[in-house]
Every structure is written in C-alpha cells, then in structure tokens.
PDB file of C-alpha atoms in Angstrom:
ATOM      1  CA  MET A   1     -17.052 -19.523  -4.741  1.00 55.00           C
ATOM      2  CA  ASP A   2     -18.489 -18.129  -1.364  1.00 76.00           C
ATOM      3  CA  ASP A   3     -19.893 -15.118  -0.653  1.00 87.00           C
ATOM      4  CA  PHE A   4     -17.357 -14.060   1.257  1.00 88.00           C
ATOM      5  CA  VAL A   5     -14.534 -14.486  -1.242  1.00 90.00           C
ATOM      6  CA  TRP A   6     -16.833 -11.909  -3.632  1.00 92.00           C
ATOM      7  CA  ARG A   7     -17.435  -9.542  -0.512  1.00 93.00           C
ATOM      8  CA  ALA A   8     -13.239  -9.981  -0.246  1.00 93.00           C
ATOM      9  CA  GLY A   9     -12.752  -8.923  -4.030  1.00 94.00           C
ATOM     10  CA  LEU A  10     -15.627  -6.467  -4.253  1.00 95.00           C
ATOM     11  CA  ALA A  11     -13.993  -4.545  -1.255  1.00 95.00           C
ATOM     12  CA  GLY A  12     -10.165  -4.703  -2.523  1.00 95.00           C
ATOM     13  CA  LEU A  13     -10.808  -4.026  -6.108  1.00 96.00           C
ATOM     14  CA  GLY A  14     -12.695  -0.694  -4.392  1.00 96.00           C
ATOM     15  CA  LEU A  15      -9.955  -0.032  -2.312  1.00 95.00           C
ATOM     16  CA  ALA A  16      -7.440  -0.824  -4.844  1.00 96.00           C
ATOM     17  CA  ALA A  17      -9.476   1.699  -7.478  1.00 96.00           C
ATOM     18  CA  ILE A  18      -8.954   4.968  -5.148  1.00 96.00           C
ATOM     19  CA  ALA A  19      -5.998   3.523  -3.509  1.00 96.00           C
ATOM     20  CA  GLY A  20      -3.837   3.175  -7.248  1.00 96.00           C
ATOM     21  CA  PRO A  21      -4.116   7.168  -8.318  1.00 97.00           C
ATOM     22  CA  LEU A  22      -3.772   8.483  -4.475  1.00 96.00           C
ATOM     23  CA  GLY A  23      -0.907   6.554  -4.090  1.00 96.00           C
ATOM     24  CA  SER A  24       0.653   8.145  -7.820  1.00 96.00           C
ATOM     25  CA  PHE A  25       0.738  11.299  -5.728  1.00 96.00           C
ATOM     26  CA  VAL A  26       2.120  10.147  -2.491  1.00 94.00           C
ATOM     27  CA  VAL A  27       5.645   8.689  -4.696  1.00 94.00           C
ATOM     28  CA  TRP A  28       5.145  12.508  -6.419  1.00 93.00           C
ATOM     29  CA  ARG A  29       5.355  14.210  -3.347  1.00 90.00           C
ATOM     30  CA  ARG A  30       7.485  11.874  -1.692  1.00 88.00           C
ATOM     31  CA  LEU A  31       5.310  11.195   1.054  1.00 88.00           C
ATOM     32  CA  ALA A  32       5.634   8.189   2.209  1.00 89.00           C
ATOM     33  CA  PHE A  33       6.298   8.729   5.708  1.00 88.00           C
ATOM     34  CA  PHE A  34       3.827  10.783   6.467  1.00 90.00           C
ATOM     35  CA  GLY A  35       1.193   7.959   4.481  1.00 89.00           C
ATOM     36  CA  ASP A  36       2.677   5.823   7.861  1.00 89.00           C
ATOM     37  CA  ALA A  37       2.097   8.162   9.823  1.00 91.00           C
ATOM     38  CA  LEU A  38      -1.570   8.463   9.101  1.00 91.00           C
ATOM     39  CA  ALA A  39      -2.412   4.887   8.965  1.00 90.00           C
ATOM     40  CA  HIS A  40      -0.688   4.111  12.372  1.00 89.00           C
ATOM     41  CA  SER A  41      -3.093   7.348  14.168  1.00 89.00           C
ATOM     42  CA  ALA A  42      -5.855   5.706  12.696  1.00 90.00           C
ATOM     43  CA  LEU A  43      -5.503   2.675  15.653  1.00 88.00           C
ATOM     44  CA  LEU A  44      -6.493   5.931  17.815  1.00 89.00           C
ATOM     45  CA  GLY A  45      -9.379   7.212  15.431  1.00 90.00           C
ATOM     46  CA  LEU A  46     -10.534   3.781  15.799  1.00 88.00           C
ATOM     47  CA  ALA A  47     -10.094   4.353  19.934  1.00 86.00           C
ATOM     48  CA  PHE A  48     -11.912   7.308  20.090  1.00 85.00           C
ATOM     49  CA  ALA A  49     -14.770   5.365  17.678  1.00 87.00           C
ATOM     50  CA  PHE A  50     -15.650   2.962  20.150  1.00 84.00           C
ATOM     51  CA  LEU A  51     -15.555   5.089  23.599  1.00 82.00           C
ATOM     52  CA  ILE A  52     -18.427   8.114  21.932  1.00 83.00           C
ATOM     53  CA  ASP A  53     -20.119   5.258  19.931  1.00 83.00           C
ATOM     54  CA  VAL A  54     -19.768   6.510  16.345  1.00 86.00           C
ATOM     55  CA  GLU A  55     -19.557   5.086  12.672  1.00 85.00           C
ATOM     56  CA  PRO A  56     -15.920   3.339  12.758  1.00 85.00           C
ATOM     57  CA  ILE A  57     -15.221   4.332   8.935  1.00 85.00           C
ATOM     58  CA  LEU A  58     -16.190   8.190   9.783  1.00 86.00           C
ATOM     59  CA  ALA A  59     -14.317   8.692  13.026  1.00 88.00           C
ATOM     60  CA  ILE A  60     -10.969   7.347  11.556  1.00 89.00           C
ATOM     61  CA  ALA A  61     -11.299   9.677   8.598  1.00 87.00           C
ATOM     62  CA  ALA A  62     -12.276  12.559  10.510  1.00 89.00           C
ATOM     63  CA  PHE A  63      -9.552  12.051  13.489  1.00 90.00           C
ATOM     64  CA  GLY A  64      -7.153  11.150  10.269  1.00 89.00           C
ATOM     65  CA  ALA A  65      -8.187  14.032   8.422  1.00 88.00           C
ATOM     66  CA  ALA A  66      -7.296  16.522  11.658  1.00 91.00           C
ATOM     67  CA  PHE A  67      -3.825  14.642  12.389  1.00 91.00           C
ATOM     68  CA  ALA A  68      -2.977  14.839   9.231  1.00 88.00           C
ATOM     69  CA  LEU A  69      -4.117  18.528   9.297  1.00 86.00           C
ATOM     70  CA  ALA A  70      -1.860  19.139  12.638  1.00 88.00           C
ATOM     71  CA  LEU A  71       1.378  17.835  11.273  1.00 87.00           C
ATOM     72  CA  SER A  72       1.562  19.374   8.221  1.00 83.00           C
ATOM     73  CA  ALA A  73       1.470  22.074  10.346  1.00 83.00           C
ATOM     74  CA  LEU A  74       4.122  21.083  11.961  1.00 84.00           C
ATOM     75  CA  LEU A  75       6.276  19.621   9.520  1.00 78.00           C
ATOM     76  CA  GLY A  76       6.452  23.267   8.246  1.00 72.00           C
ATOM     77  CA  ARG A  77       7.901  24.660  11.924  1.00 78.00           C
ATOM     78  CA  ALA A  78       9.576  21.647  13.742  1.00 71.00           C
ATOM     79  CA  LYS A  79      13.499  22.276  13.829  1.00 74.00           C
ATOM     80  CA  LEU A  80      13.860  18.011  13.252  1.00 76.00           C
ATOM     81  CA  PRO A  81      14.235  16.251   9.802  1.00 83.00           C
ATOM     82  CA  ALA A  82      10.723  15.164   8.167  1.00 82.00           C
ATOM     83  CA  ASP A  83      11.506  12.186   8.743  1.00 83.00           C
ATOM     84  CA  THR A  84      11.726  11.315  12.335  1.00 88.00           C
ATOM     85  CA  LEU A  85       8.939  13.407  13.230  1.00 88.00           C
ATOM     86  CA  LEU A  86       7.044  11.376  11.248  1.00 88.00           C
ATOM     87  CA  SER A  87       8.797   8.161  12.942  1.00 88.00           C
ATOM     88  CA  ILE A  88       8.136  10.424  16.151  1.00 90.00           C
ATOM     89  CA  ALA A  89       4.184  10.701  15.015  1.00 90.00           C
ATOM     90  CA  ALA A  90       3.483   7.344  13.533  1.00 89.00           C
ATOM     91  CA  PHE A  91       4.545   5.429  16.580  1.00 90.00           C
ATOM     92  CA  ALA A  92       3.037   7.403  19.169  1.00 92.00           C
ATOM     93  CA  THR A  93      -0.662   7.224  18.104  1.00 91.00           C
ATOM     94  CA  LEU A  94       0.502   4.041  17.058  1.00 89.00           C
ATOM     95  CA  SER A  95       0.861   2.813  20.672  1.00 92.00           C
ATOM     96  CA  LEU A  96      -1.641   5.730  22.018  1.00 92.00           C
ATOM     97  CA  GLY A  97      -3.883   3.788  19.960  1.00 89.00           C
ATOM     98  CA  LEU A  98      -3.574   0.901  21.064  1.00 87.00           C
ATOM     99  CA  ILE A  99      -3.653   2.289  25.065  1.00 89.00           C
ATOM    100  CA  ALA A 100      -7.189   3.910  25.193  1.00 86.00           C
ATOM    101  CA  LEU A 101      -8.361   0.475  23.455  1.00 84.00           C
ATOM    102  CA  SER A 102      -7.077  -0.885  26.519  1.00 82.00           C
ATOM    103  CA  PHE A 103      -9.404   1.245  28.018  1.00 80.00           C
ATOM    104  CA  VAL A 104     -12.368  -0.305  26.365  1.00 73.00           C
ATOM    105  CA  GLU A 105     -13.307  -2.810  28.582  1.00 64.00           C
ATOM    106  CA  THR A 106     -16.524  -3.481  27.451  1.00 62.00           C
ATOM    107  CA  LEU A 107     -15.734  -4.418  23.767  1.00 63.00           C
ATOM    108  CA  ARG A 108     -12.652  -7.381  23.044  1.00 65.00           C
ATOM    109  CA  VAL A 109     -10.737  -5.791  19.941  1.00 66.00           C
ATOM    110  CA  ASP A 110      -9.564  -8.090  17.473  1.00 70.00           C
ATOM    111  CA  LEU A 111      -6.364  -5.978  16.782  1.00 76.00           C
ATOM    112  CA  THR A 112      -4.407  -8.452  14.709  1.00 81.00           C
ATOM    113  CA  GLY A 113      -7.067  -7.212  12.720  1.00 81.00           C
ATOM    114  CA  TYR A 114      -7.259  -4.019  13.017  1.00 82.00           C
ATOM    115  CA  LEU A 115      -3.031  -4.643  12.629  1.00 85.00           C
ATOM    116  CA  PHE A 116      -2.948  -6.757   9.720  1.00 88.00           C
ATOM    117  CA  GLY A 117      -5.534  -6.776   8.115  1.00 85.00           C
ATOM    118  CA  ASP A 118      -9.269  -9.064   7.900  1.00 86.00           C
ATOM    119  CA  ILE A 119     -10.778  -8.541   3.667  1.00 89.00           C
ATOM    120  CA  LEU A 120     -12.531 -12.036   4.347  1.00 88.00           C
ATOM    121  CA  ALA A 121     -14.639 -10.701   7.159  1.00 88.00           C
ATOM    122  CA  VAL A 122     -15.702  -7.897   5.316  1.00 90.00           C
ATOM    123  CA  GLY A 123     -19.748  -7.741   5.314  1.00 90.00           C
ATOM    124  CA  ARG A 124     -21.940  -6.178   2.663  1.00 91.00           C
ATOM    125  CA  ARG A 125     -21.867  -3.067   4.417  1.00 90.00           C
ATOM    126  CA  ASP A 126     -18.073  -2.371   3.805  1.00 90.00           C
ATOM    127  CA  VAL A 127     -18.373  -3.340  -0.020  1.00 94.00           C
ATOM    128  CA  VAL A 128     -21.009  -0.928  -0.168  1.00 93.00           C
ATOM    129  CA  ALA A 129     -18.694   1.354   2.362  1.00 91.00           C
ATOM    130  CA  ALA A 130     -15.487   1.175   0.515  1.00 92.00           C
ATOM    131  CA  TRP A 131     -16.941   1.647  -3.482  1.00 95.00           C
ATOM    132  CA  ILE A 132     -18.822   4.714  -1.379  1.00 95.00           C
ATOM    133  CA  GLY A 133     -15.624   6.205  -0.410  1.00 93.00           C
ATOM    134  CA  ALA A 134     -13.766   4.807  -3.053  1.00 95.00           C
ATOM    135  CA  LEU A 135     -16.225   7.042  -5.798  1.00 96.00           C
ATOM    136  CA  LEU A 136     -16.544   9.943  -3.504  1.00 95.00           C
ATOM    137  CA  GLY A 137     -12.425   9.453  -3.897  1.00 95.00           C
ATOM    138  CA  LEU A 138     -11.933   9.568  -7.497  1.00 96.00           C
ATOM    139  CA  ALA A 139     -14.771  11.636  -8.170  1.00 97.00           C
ATOM    140  CA  VAL A 140     -12.835  14.111  -6.123  1.00 96.00           C
ATOM    141  CA  LEU A 141      -9.473  13.710  -7.450  1.00 95.00           C
ATOM    142  CA  ALA A 142     -10.751  13.379 -11.295  1.00 95.00           C
ATOM    143  CA  PHE A 143     -12.484  17.486 -10.412  1.00 96.00           C
ATOM    144  CA  LEU A 144      -8.927  18.032  -8.294  1.00 96.00           C
ATOM    145  CA  TRP A 145      -6.253  16.857 -10.976  1.00 96.00           C
ATOM    146  CA  ARG A 146      -5.013  19.987 -12.627  1.00 95.00           C
ATOM    147  CA  PRO A 147      -4.507  21.589  -9.808  1.00 95.00           C
ATOM    148  CA  LEU A 148      -3.363  18.702  -7.360  1.00 95.00           C
ATOM    149  CA  LEU A 149      -0.929  17.497  -9.858  1.00 95.00           C
ATOM    150  CA  SER A 150       0.693  21.371 -10.735  1.00 94.00           C
ATOM    151  CA  ALA A 151       1.570  21.669  -7.278  1.00 92.00           C
ATOM    152  CA  SER A 152       1.964  18.046  -6.448  1.00 91.00           C
ATOM    153  CA  MET A 153       5.595  18.614  -9.210  1.00 89.00           C
ATOM    154  CA  GLU A 154       6.483  22.112  -7.979  1.00 89.00           C
ATOM    155  CA  GLU A 155       4.838  23.704  -5.772  1.00 87.00           C
ATOM    156  CA  ASP A 156       6.644  27.862  -6.441  1.00 88.00           C
ATOM    157  CA  LEU A 157       5.679  27.060  -9.690  1.00 90.00           C
ATOM    158  CA  ALA A 158       2.091  26.285  -8.859  1.00 92.00           C
ATOM    159  CA  ARG A 159       1.583  29.899  -6.172  1.00 92.00           C
ATOM    160  CA  VAL A 160       2.382  31.821 -10.088  1.00 92.00           C
ATOM    161  CA  GLU A 161       0.311  29.935 -11.936  1.00 90.00           C
ATOM    162  CA  GLY A 162      -2.569  30.621  -9.378  1.00 93.00           C
ATOM    163  CA  VAL A 163      -3.128  27.721  -7.569  1.00 94.00           C
ATOM    164  CA  ASN A 164      -4.192  27.296  -4.053  1.00 94.00           C
ATOM    165  CA  VAL A 165      -1.030  25.257  -2.941  1.00 91.00           C
ATOM    166  CA  ASP A 166      -2.862  24.600   1.240  1.00 88.00           C
ATOM    167  CA  ALA A 167      -6.283  23.876  -0.581  1.00 91.00           C
ATOM    168  CA  MET A 168      -4.629  21.072  -2.694  1.00 92.00           C
ATOM    169  CA  ARG A 169      -2.774  19.977   0.067  1.00 88.00           C
ATOM    170  CA  PHE A 170      -6.032  19.887   2.286  1.00 88.00           C
ATOM    171  CA  ALA A 171      -7.533  17.985  -0.151  1.00 91.00           C
ATOM    172  CA  PHE A 172      -4.771  15.520  -0.941  1.00 92.00           C
ATOM    173  CA  VAL A 173      -5.003  15.066   3.297  1.00 88.00           C
ATOM    174  CA  LEU A 174      -8.726  14.706   3.270  1.00 89.00           C
ATOM    175  CA  LEU A 175      -8.190  11.571   0.516  1.00 92.00           C
ATOM    176  CA  LEU A 176      -5.422  10.004   2.340  1.00 92.00           C
ATOM    177  CA  ALA A 177      -7.575   9.856   5.687  1.00 91.00           C
ATOM    178  CA  LEU A 178     -10.003   8.568   3.811  1.00 90.00           C
ATOM    179  CA  VAL A 179      -7.906   5.719   1.989  1.00 92.00           C
ATOM    180  CA  VAL A 180      -6.976   4.810   5.028  1.00 91.00           C
ATOM    181  CA  ALA A 181     -10.113   4.549   6.720  1.00 89.00           C
ATOM    182  CA  LEU A 182     -11.396   2.162   4.269  1.00 88.00           C
ATOM    183  CA  ALA A 183      -8.369   0.481   3.980  1.00 89.00           C
ATOM    184  CA  MET A 184      -8.336  -0.384   7.893  1.00 86.00           C
ATOM    185  CA  LYS A 185     -10.683  -3.542   7.358  1.00 81.00           C
ATOM    186  CA  ILE A 186      -8.700  -4.988   4.306  1.00 86.00           C
ATOM    187  CA  VAL A 187      -5.137  -4.713   4.768  1.00 90.00           C
ATOM    188  CA  GLY A 188      -5.110  -2.988   8.325  1.00 89.00           C
ATOM    189  CA  VAL A 189      -3.013   0.238   9.606  1.00 86.00           C
ATOM    190  CA  LEU A 190       0.443  -1.595   9.184  1.00 84.00           C
ATOM    191  CA  LEU A 191       0.364  -1.790   5.673  1.00 90.00           C
ATOM    192  CA  VAL A 192      -1.856   0.450   4.235  1.00 91.00           C
ATOM    193  CA  THR A 193       0.882   2.266   3.149  1.00 92.00           C
ATOM    194  CA  ALA A 194       2.431  -0.491   1.168  1.00 93.00           C
ATOM    195  CA  LEU A 195      -1.185  -0.713  -1.327  1.00 93.00           C
ATOM    196  CA  LEU A 196      -0.675   3.011  -2.046  1.00 95.00           C
ATOM    197  CA  VAL A 197       2.513   2.824  -2.964  1.00 96.00           C
ATOM    198  CA  ILE A 198       4.136  -0.348  -4.172  1.00 96.00           C
ATOM    199  CA  PRO A 199       1.332  -0.379  -7.373  1.00 97.00           C
ATOM    200  CA  ALA A 200       2.013   3.563  -8.101  1.00 96.00           C
ATOM    201  CA  ALA A 201       5.747   2.704  -7.841  1.00 95.00           C
ATOM    202  CA  ALA A 202       5.273  -0.570 -10.543  1.00 95.00           C
ATOM    203  CA  ALA A 203       3.533   1.251 -12.455  1.00 95.00           C
ATOM    204  CA  ARG A 204       5.771   4.476 -12.816  1.00 92.00           C
ATOM    205  CA  ARG A 205       7.850   2.629 -14.981  1.00 87.00           C
ATOM    206  CA  PHE A 206       5.746   1.828 -17.813  1.00 91.00           C
ATOM    207  CA  ALA A 207       3.804   5.060 -17.741  1.00 93.00           C
ATOM    208  CA  THR A 208       4.453   8.038 -20.017  1.00 92.00           C
ATOM    209  CA  THR A 209       1.718  10.750 -18.098  1.00 95.00           C
ATOM    210  CA  PRO A 210       0.780  11.136 -15.369  1.00 96.00           C
ATOM    211  CA  GLU A 211      -3.117   9.914 -16.173  1.00 96.00           C
ATOM    212  CA  THR A 212      -1.978   6.842 -17.761  1.00 97.00           C
ATOM    213  CA  MET A 213       0.864   5.468 -13.882  1.00 97.00           C
ATOM    214  CA  ALA A 214      -2.501   6.193 -12.217  1.00 97.00           C
ATOM    215  CA  ALA A 215      -4.240   3.873 -14.087  1.00 97.00           C
ATOM    216  CA  LEU A 216      -1.613   1.756 -14.274  1.00 97.00           C
ATOM    217  CA  ALA A 217      -1.052   1.887 -10.793  1.00 97.00           C
ATOM    218  CA  ALA A 218      -5.301   1.265  -9.981  1.00 97.00           C
ATOM    219  CA  LEU A 219      -4.686  -1.817 -11.791  1.00 97.00           C
ATOM    220  CA  ALA A 220      -1.850  -2.903 -10.523  1.00 97.00           C
ATOM    221  CA  GLY A 221      -3.288  -2.863  -6.626  1.00 97.00           C
ATOM    222  CA  ALA A 222      -6.818  -4.595  -8.518  1.00 97.00           C
ATOM    223  CA  CYS A 223      -4.263  -7.552  -9.692  1.00 97.00           C
ATOM    224  CA  ALA A 224      -2.123  -7.625  -6.080  1.00 97.00           C
ATOM    225  CA  VAL A 225      -5.615  -7.997  -4.220  1.00 96.00           C
ATOM    226  CA  VAL A 226      -6.875 -10.751  -6.520  1.00 96.00           C
ATOM    227  CA  LEU A 227      -3.573 -12.385  -6.232  1.00 97.00           C
ATOM    228  CA  GLY A 228      -3.293 -12.093  -2.551  1.00 96.00           C
ATOM    229  CA  LEU A 229      -6.567 -13.054  -1.982  1.00 94.00           C
ATOM    230  CA  TRP A 230      -6.737 -16.325  -3.510  1.00 95.00           C
ATOM    231  CA  ALA A 231      -2.487 -16.974  -2.035  1.00 95.00           C
ATOM    232  CA  SER A 232      -5.048 -17.356   1.042  1.00 93.00           C
ATOM    233  CA  LEU A 233      -7.648 -18.953   0.521  1.00 91.00           C
ATOM    234  CA  VAL A 234      -5.226 -21.928  -1.445  1.00 93.00           C
ATOM    235  CA  PHE A 235      -2.192 -22.115   0.475  1.00 94.00           C
ATOM    236  CA  ASP A 236      -3.993 -20.976   3.711  1.00 91.00           C
ATOM    237  CA  THR A 237      -2.243 -17.385   4.565  1.00 92.00           C
ATOM    238  CA  PRO A 238      -3.169 -13.865   6.378  1.00 91.00           C
ATOM    239  CA  SER A 239      -5.321 -11.557   3.818  1.00 91.00           C
ATOM    240  CA  GLY A 240      -3.594  -8.648   3.746  1.00 91.00           C
ATOM    241  CA  PRO A 241      -0.069  -9.241   4.442  1.00 93.00           C
ATOM    242  CA  SER A 242      -1.266 -11.834   0.834  1.00 95.00           C
ATOM    243  CA  ILE A 243      -1.736  -8.801  -0.745  1.00 95.00           C
ATOM    244  CA  VAL A 244       0.909  -6.802  -0.123  1.00 95.00           C
ATOM    245  CA  VAL A 245       3.817  -9.287  -1.287  1.00 96.00           C
ATOM    246  CA  ALA A 246       1.233 -10.062  -4.020  1.00 97.00           C
ATOM    247  CA  ALA A 247       1.810  -5.771  -4.549  1.00 97.00           C
ATOM    248  CA  ALA A 248       5.475  -6.669  -3.967  1.00 96.00           C
ATOM    249  CA  ALA A 249       5.897  -9.719  -6.086  1.00 96.00           C
ATOM    250  CA  ILE A 250       4.569  -7.284  -9.470  1.00 96.00           C
ATOM    251  CA  PHE A 251       7.068  -3.975  -8.236  1.00 96.00           C
ATOM    252  CA  ALA A 252       9.834  -7.443  -8.816  1.00 94.00           C
ATOM    253  CA  GLY A 253       8.089  -8.160 -12.568  1.00 93.00           C
ATOM    254  CA  SER A 254       8.276  -4.862 -13.227  1.00 91.00           C
ATOM    255  CA  LEU A 255      11.977  -4.276 -12.342  1.00 89.00           C
ATOM    256  CA  ALA A 256      12.309  -7.433 -14.447  1.00 85.00           C
ATOM    257  CA  PHE A 257      10.654  -6.674 -17.917  1.00 78.00           C
ATOM    258  CA  GLN A 258      12.565  -2.978 -18.015  1.00 62.00           C
ATOM    259  CA  ARG A 259      15.887  -4.856 -17.179  1.00 57.00           C
ATOM    260  CA  ARG A 260      14.685  -7.000 -20.287  1.00 55.00           C
ATOM    261  CA  GLY A 261      13.757  -3.825 -22.797  1.00 51.00           C
TER     262      GLY A 261
END
C-alpha cells in the first residue's frame, strides 16, 4: 500500500482507541447533544489558531475545554431545556467559526476537509499527534476510571461515596475536547460525535461490564476505520463519511445479531 494509506489507518486506529472508551461515557451520561455542541465549537477554535498562529490541535483542545466548561455551567442555570440550549450553542459556534475563518484573508482553508474530515491527507505529525493524544487520554481515563464511572452512573451516590463529581466532570470535558481536536482532521467536526456514539452503542448490546463495553467500543471503532478506508479507496467515496457509514453498518449488524439471539 501507499504510505498515505498506512498513515490514514494508523491515525484512525489511534482515534478509535480513545473514542471508544470515551464514547461509552458519552452514552452512559446521555451527552450526545453535548458532544455535538463541543464538536461544532472546534471550528471556532480552529479560526483562533489561524488568527494567533498556534498549533491547531492545541488551540482546538484548549478552546473546546473552555467552551465545554462554560456550557456545563450554563446548563445548570438556564431555564431552557438542555437539548434546546445545546442546539443553539452548536449552530451558533459553527456559524461563528465559519465567519471568523472568512476574515483570515491570507489563508485559504479547505472547509470541506474540516467539516467532514480528510483522513487520507494526514501526515506523519498527525499520526504521532493522534497516538500521543490517544495514549495520554487512555492513561488519564484508566487512572480516573472508577470515580468517573461512579459519577457517570449516579452523581448523588458518588457524592456520598466521597467522589469529587465536579472534578470528574471537569476531567471528562477535557478528555472530550481532546478527542474532538484529534478527530477534526479525520472525520470532521460534523461527524466526530458519530464516531463517539455509534461504536459505543453497538458495543453496549454485547457488553456485560463497563470495561467490556469500553473495549468493544474501541474494537468497533477500529473496524469502522478499516472498513471505511477500504470503501473510500475502492469506491472513491469521502473518507470521513465512509467511516461513519461503516460504524452505522456495524451497529445495524449488532441489532440483527441480537434479534437472531
């Protein structure tokens, strides 16, 4: 295979390794809409990265973490339903990001690649960044697994047990911002939540423990990356959407398997 195929595969597998376990927490916490809002805000973080001339992945992660914390605080105080507020935040930040990028006159940005991903264009630095980010995220997730799991399942009980729920929420949104930053070039801001939620939803049907679900979600995400890349190369389809469609096919297969069982 050509080098770009290996680079794409390695970057995608690195993303799947962290997106699967973290996506399990997104499913347990029922935060798919929150993930969408955070992913859409990444485009605004990208605009700031270009305007102040810093590494995009760092700016996106930092801006995403700040946005997620602010949004979490707002959700606790707003009188609007959570899904309404998250939808407003998602589309407002996406639109602001597009407007901000239009002011960067000296830079020609491929918006399609950032919106839907362009995994076949990743370089060696992107592969290294994906795996460093994934390993760092997995290390933090492993260290915080028990208290984070407890806080995700039942916050009140976790508080009684002495878990710092606010700290766990802070750690979770930081990890989520990291995954969004890693995924932006691979599946794009419009599809990153799909790679978090769909493999975890497929794994949930076979898992008997939270740990098993996290592992199976990572495996399902890895399979989606491989199948999506194969389909993209064979049928000349967009790589990001192909990966998401492959993940959806795996989820559909899990439903069929359950019916037969």
